[in-house]
Short mmCIF file of C-alpha atoms and ligand atoms in Angstrom, two decimals:
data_model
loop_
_atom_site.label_atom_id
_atom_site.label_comp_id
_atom_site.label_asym_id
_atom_site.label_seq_id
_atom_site.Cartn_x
_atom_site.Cartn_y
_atom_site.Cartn_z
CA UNK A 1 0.00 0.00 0.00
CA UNK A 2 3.00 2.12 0.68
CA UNK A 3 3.54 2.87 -3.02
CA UNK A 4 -0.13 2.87 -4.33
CA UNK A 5 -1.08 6.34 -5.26
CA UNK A 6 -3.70 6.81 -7.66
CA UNK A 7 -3.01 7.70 -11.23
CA UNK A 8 -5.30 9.90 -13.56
CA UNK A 9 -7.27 7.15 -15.22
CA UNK A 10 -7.35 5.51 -11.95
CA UNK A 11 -8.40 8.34 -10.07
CA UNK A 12 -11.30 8.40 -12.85
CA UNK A 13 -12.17 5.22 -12.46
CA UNK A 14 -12.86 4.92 -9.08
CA UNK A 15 -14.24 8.86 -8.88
CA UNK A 16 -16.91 7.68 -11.93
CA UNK A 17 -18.02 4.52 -9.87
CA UNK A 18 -18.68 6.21 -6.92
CA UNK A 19 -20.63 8.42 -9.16
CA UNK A 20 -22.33 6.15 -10.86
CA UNK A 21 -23.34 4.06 -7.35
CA UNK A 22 -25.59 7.37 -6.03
CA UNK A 23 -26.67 8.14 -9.23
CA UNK A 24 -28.16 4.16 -9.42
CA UNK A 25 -31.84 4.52 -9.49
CA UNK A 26 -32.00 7.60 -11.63
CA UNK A 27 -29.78 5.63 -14.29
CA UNK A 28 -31.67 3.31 -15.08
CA UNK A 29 -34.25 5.44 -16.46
CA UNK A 30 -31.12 6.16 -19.15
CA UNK A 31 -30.48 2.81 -20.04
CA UNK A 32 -26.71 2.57 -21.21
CA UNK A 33 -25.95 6.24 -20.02
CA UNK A 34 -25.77 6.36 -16.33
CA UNK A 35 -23.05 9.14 -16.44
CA UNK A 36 -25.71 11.48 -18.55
CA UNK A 37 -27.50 12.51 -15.46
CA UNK A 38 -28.46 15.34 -13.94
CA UNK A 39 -27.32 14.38 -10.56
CA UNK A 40 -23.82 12.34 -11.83
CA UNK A 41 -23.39 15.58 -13.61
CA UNK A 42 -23.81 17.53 -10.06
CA UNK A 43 -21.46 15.53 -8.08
CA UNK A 44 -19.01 16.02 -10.65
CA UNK A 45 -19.44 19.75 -10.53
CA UNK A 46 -19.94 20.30 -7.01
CA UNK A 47 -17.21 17.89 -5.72
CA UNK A 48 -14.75 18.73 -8.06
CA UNK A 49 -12.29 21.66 -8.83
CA UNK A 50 -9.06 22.18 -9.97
CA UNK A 51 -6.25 22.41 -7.87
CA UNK A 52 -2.36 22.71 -8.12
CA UNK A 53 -2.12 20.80 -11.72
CA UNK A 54 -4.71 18.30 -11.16
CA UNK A 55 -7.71 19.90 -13.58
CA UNK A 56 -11.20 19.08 -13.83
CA UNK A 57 -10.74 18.56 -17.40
CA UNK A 58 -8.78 15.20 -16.26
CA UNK A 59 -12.21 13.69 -15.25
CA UNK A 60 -13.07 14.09 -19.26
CA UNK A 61 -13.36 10.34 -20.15
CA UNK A 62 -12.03 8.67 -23.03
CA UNK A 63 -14.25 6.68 -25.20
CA UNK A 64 -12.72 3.20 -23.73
CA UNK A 65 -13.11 4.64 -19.76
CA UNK A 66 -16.64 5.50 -20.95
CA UNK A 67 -17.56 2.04 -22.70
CA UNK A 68 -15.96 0.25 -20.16
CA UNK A 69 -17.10 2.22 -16.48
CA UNK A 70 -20.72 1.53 -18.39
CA UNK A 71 -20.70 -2.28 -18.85
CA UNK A 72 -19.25 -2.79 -15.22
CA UNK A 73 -21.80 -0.29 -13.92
CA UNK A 74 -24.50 -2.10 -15.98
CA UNK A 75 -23.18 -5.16 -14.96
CA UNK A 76 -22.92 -6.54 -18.12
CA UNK A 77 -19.74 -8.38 -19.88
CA UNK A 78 -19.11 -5.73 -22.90
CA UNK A 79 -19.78 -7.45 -26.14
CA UNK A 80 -16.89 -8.41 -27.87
CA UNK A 81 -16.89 -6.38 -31.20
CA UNK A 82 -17.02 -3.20 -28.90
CA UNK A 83 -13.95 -4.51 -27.27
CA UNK A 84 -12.15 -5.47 -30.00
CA UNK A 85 -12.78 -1.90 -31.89
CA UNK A 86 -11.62 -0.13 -28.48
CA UNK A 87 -8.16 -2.78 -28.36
CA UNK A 88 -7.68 -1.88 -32.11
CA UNK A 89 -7.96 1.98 -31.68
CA UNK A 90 -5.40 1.48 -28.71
CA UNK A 91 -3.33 -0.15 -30.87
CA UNK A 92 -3.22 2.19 -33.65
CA UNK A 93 -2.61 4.86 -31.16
CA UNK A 94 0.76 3.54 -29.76
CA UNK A 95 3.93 5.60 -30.60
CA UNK A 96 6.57 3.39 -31.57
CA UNK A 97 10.47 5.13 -30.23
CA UNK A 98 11.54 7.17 -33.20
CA UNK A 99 14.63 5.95 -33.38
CA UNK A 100 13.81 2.16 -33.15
CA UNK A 101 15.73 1.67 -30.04
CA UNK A 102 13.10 0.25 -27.09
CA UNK A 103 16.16 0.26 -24.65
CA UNK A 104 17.56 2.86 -22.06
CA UNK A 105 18.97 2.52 -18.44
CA UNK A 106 17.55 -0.15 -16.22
CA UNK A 107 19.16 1.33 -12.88
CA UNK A 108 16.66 4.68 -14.13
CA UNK A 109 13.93 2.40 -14.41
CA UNK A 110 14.03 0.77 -11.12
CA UNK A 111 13.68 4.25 -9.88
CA UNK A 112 10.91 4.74 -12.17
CA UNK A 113 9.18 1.64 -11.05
CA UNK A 114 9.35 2.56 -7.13
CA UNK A 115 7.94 6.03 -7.73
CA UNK A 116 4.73 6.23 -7.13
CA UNK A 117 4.67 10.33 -7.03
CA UNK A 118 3.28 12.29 -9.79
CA UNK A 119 0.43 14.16 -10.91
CA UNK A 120 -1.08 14.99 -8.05
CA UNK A 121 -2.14 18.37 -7.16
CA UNK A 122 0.43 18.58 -4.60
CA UNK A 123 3.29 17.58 -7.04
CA UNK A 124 5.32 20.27 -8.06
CA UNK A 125 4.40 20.81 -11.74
CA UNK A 126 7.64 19.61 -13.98
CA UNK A 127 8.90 16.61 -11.64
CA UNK A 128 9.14 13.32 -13.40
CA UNK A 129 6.23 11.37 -12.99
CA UNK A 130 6.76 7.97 -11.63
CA UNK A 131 5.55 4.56 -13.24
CA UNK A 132 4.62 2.70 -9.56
CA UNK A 133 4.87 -0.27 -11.42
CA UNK A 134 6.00 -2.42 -8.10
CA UNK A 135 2.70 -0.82 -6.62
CA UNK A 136 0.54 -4.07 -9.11
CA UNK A 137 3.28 -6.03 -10.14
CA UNK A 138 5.70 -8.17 -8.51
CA UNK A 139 9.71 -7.10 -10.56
CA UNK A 140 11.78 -7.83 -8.16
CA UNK A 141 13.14 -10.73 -5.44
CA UNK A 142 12.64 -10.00 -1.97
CA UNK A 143 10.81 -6.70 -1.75
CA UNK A 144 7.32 -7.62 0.36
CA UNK A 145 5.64 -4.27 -0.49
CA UNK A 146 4.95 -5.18 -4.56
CA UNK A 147 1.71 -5.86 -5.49
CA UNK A 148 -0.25 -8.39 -6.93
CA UNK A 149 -2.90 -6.66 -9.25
CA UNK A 150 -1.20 -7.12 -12.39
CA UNK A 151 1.02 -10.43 -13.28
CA UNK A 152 3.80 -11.45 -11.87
CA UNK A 153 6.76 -9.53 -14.11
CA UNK A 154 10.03 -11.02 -11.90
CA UNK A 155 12.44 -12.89 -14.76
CA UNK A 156 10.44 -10.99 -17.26
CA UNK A 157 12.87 -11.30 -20.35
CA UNK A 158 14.44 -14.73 -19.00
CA UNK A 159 11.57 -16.27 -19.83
CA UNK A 160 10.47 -14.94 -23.08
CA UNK A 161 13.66 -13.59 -24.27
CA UNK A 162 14.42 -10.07 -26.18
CA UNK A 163 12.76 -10.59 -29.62
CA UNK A 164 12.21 -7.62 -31.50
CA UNK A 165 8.34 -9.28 -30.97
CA UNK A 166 8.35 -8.79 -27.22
CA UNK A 167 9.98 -5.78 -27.44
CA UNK A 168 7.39 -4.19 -29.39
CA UNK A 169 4.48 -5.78 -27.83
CA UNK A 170 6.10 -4.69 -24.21
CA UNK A 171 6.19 -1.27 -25.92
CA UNK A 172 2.68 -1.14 -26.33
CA UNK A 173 2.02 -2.61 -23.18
CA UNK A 174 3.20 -0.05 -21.52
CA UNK A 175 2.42 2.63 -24.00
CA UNK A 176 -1.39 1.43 -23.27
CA UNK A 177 -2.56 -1.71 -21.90
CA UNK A 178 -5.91 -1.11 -23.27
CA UNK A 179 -4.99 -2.37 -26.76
CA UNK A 180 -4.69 -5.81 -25.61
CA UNK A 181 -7.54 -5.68 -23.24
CA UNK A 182 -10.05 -2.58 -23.76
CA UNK A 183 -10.69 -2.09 -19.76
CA UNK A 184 -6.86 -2.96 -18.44
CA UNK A 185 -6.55 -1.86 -15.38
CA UNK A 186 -2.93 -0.35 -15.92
CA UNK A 187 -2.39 2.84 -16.88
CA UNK A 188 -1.30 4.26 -20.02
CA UNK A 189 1.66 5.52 -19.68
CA UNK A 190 2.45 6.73 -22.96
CA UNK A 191 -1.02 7.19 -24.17
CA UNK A 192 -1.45 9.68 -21.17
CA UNK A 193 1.65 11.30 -21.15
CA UNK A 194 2.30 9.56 -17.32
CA UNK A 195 5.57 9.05 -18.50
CA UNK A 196 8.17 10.41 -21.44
CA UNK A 197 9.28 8.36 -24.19
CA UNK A 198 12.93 7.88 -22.06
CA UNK A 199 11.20 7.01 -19.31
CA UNK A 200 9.53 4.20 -21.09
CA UNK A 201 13.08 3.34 -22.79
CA UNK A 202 14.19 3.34 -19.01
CA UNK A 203 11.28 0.98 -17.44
CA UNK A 204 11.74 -1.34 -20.88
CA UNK A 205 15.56 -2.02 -20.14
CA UNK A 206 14.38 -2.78 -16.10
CA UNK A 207 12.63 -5.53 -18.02
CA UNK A 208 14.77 -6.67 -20.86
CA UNK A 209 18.31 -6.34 -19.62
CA UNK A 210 20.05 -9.32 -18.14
CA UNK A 211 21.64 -7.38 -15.26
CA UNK A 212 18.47 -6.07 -14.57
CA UNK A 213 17.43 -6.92 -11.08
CA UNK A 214 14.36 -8.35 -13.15
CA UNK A 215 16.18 -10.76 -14.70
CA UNK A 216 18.36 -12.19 -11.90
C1 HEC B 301 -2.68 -0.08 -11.35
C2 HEC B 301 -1.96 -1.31 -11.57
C3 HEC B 301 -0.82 -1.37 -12.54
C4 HEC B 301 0.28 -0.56 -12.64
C5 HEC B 301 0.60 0.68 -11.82
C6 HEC B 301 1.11 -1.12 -13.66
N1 HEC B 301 0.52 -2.22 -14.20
FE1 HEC B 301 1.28 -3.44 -15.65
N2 HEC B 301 -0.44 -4.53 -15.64
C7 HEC B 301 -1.48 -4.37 -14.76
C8 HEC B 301 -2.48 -5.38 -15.03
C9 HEC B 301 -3.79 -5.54 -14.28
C10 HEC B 301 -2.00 -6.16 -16.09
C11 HEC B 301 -2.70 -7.36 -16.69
C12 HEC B 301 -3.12 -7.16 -18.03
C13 HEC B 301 -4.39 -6.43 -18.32
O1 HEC B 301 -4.82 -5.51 -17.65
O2 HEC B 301 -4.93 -6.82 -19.30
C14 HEC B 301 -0.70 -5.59 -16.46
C15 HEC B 301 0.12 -6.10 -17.48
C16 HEC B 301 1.41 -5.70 -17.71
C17 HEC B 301 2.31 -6.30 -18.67
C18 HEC B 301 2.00 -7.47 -19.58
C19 HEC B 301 2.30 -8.74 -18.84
C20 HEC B 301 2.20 -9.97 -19.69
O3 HEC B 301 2.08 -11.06 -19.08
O4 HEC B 301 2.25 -9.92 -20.91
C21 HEC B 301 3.49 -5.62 -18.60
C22 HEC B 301 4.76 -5.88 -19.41
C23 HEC B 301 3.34 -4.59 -17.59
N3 HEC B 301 2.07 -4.68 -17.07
C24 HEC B 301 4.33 -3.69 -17.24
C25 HEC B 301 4.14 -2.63 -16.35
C26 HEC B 301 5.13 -1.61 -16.11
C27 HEC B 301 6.51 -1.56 -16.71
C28 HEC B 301 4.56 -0.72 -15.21
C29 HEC B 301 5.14 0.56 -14.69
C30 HEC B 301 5.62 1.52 -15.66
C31 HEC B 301 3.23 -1.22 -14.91
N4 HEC B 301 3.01 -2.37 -15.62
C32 HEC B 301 2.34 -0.60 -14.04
C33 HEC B 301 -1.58 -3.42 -13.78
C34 HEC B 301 -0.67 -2.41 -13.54
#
């Protein structure tokens, strides 16, 4: 818990399901658009505002956080053509590195993965974000404080190797989850500018390298 902080789209998520929870009975008058009411609309206005660099604007959803906050408010599994258009809009989204090199300095991206500052209105505005990867995902040997949210990611490259293939696709991972699963709980780091291209480069080699703590 020590490391959990809650990133914009997270922050979203859970601010539009408590939302959506008082605004229950009112909903379902709107079936399929519980966030179109009057009184989601309120709580939004009234118990929001900006502060420091955390805007209001942030808690403008993107068509994915939209589709996907509805179908788990609805209860509903989303149906599979929606899911796969959202995944393939992800996908054609991702920015590949310019220069074709995925790679950059794993002892940076430890550091990177233990942050778990950034973007909060209390931040000062220009720090580095960081990625608070360790926060879901168990990286390294013998730190108790990882979390278990997202898969285990300890001898990451060991077992599936450094193929241009798994680089890419642990490009896009990172770059946005959603394009392999349309509600991913992870953030989108690139997609949302959590983190800078270097930083990604950074977080990739924690994965990839063989000295990598990762990979030992
Ligand atoms: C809020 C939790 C959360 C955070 C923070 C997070 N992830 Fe994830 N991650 C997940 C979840 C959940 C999955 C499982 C896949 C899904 O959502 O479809 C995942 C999947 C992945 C995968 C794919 C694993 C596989 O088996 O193919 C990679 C790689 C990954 N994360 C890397 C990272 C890195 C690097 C960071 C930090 C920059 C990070 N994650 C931060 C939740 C998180």
């Amino acid at each position: 818990m020590k490391k959990f902080a809650l990133f914009a789209s997270a922050a979203l998520g859970a601010a539009m399901l408590a939302g959506c929870a008082g605004a229950k009975q009112e909903a379902s008058a709107q079936a399929g658009n519980p966030f179109a009411t009057a009184s989601f609309q309120g709580i939004l206005k009234n118990d929001f505002a900006d502060k420091g660099q955390a805007k209001v604007s942030r808690l403008k959803q993107t068509e994915a956080q939209y589709e996907c906050s509805k179908y788990d408010y609805l209860g509903k599994p989303m149906p599979d053509a929606l899911a796969k258009s959202l995944e393939a809009k992800a996908q054609a989204g991702v920015v590949y590195p310019a220069d074709g090199k995925y790679l950059g300095d794993w002892k940076e991206g430890l550091k990177i993965a233990e942050n778990g500052k950034g973007m909060q209105w209390s931040d000062k505005p220009g720090t580095p974000n960081g990625g608070n990867c360790l926060a879901c995902h168990k990286m390294i040997a013998n730190d108790p404080s990882q979390g278990n949210i997202g898969p285990e990611l300890y001898h990451y490259a060991k077992l599936r190797g450094d193929s241009e293939a798994i680089l890419k696709y642990t490009w896009a991972r990172i770059y946005n989850s959603g394009a392999f699963n349309a509600c991913s709980y992870m953030p989108p780091f690139g997609a949302h500018k959590i983190l800078t291209q270097q930083q990604m480069k950074d977080v990739m080699a924690l994965l990839m390298d063989p000295n990598s703590p990762v990979n030992k």
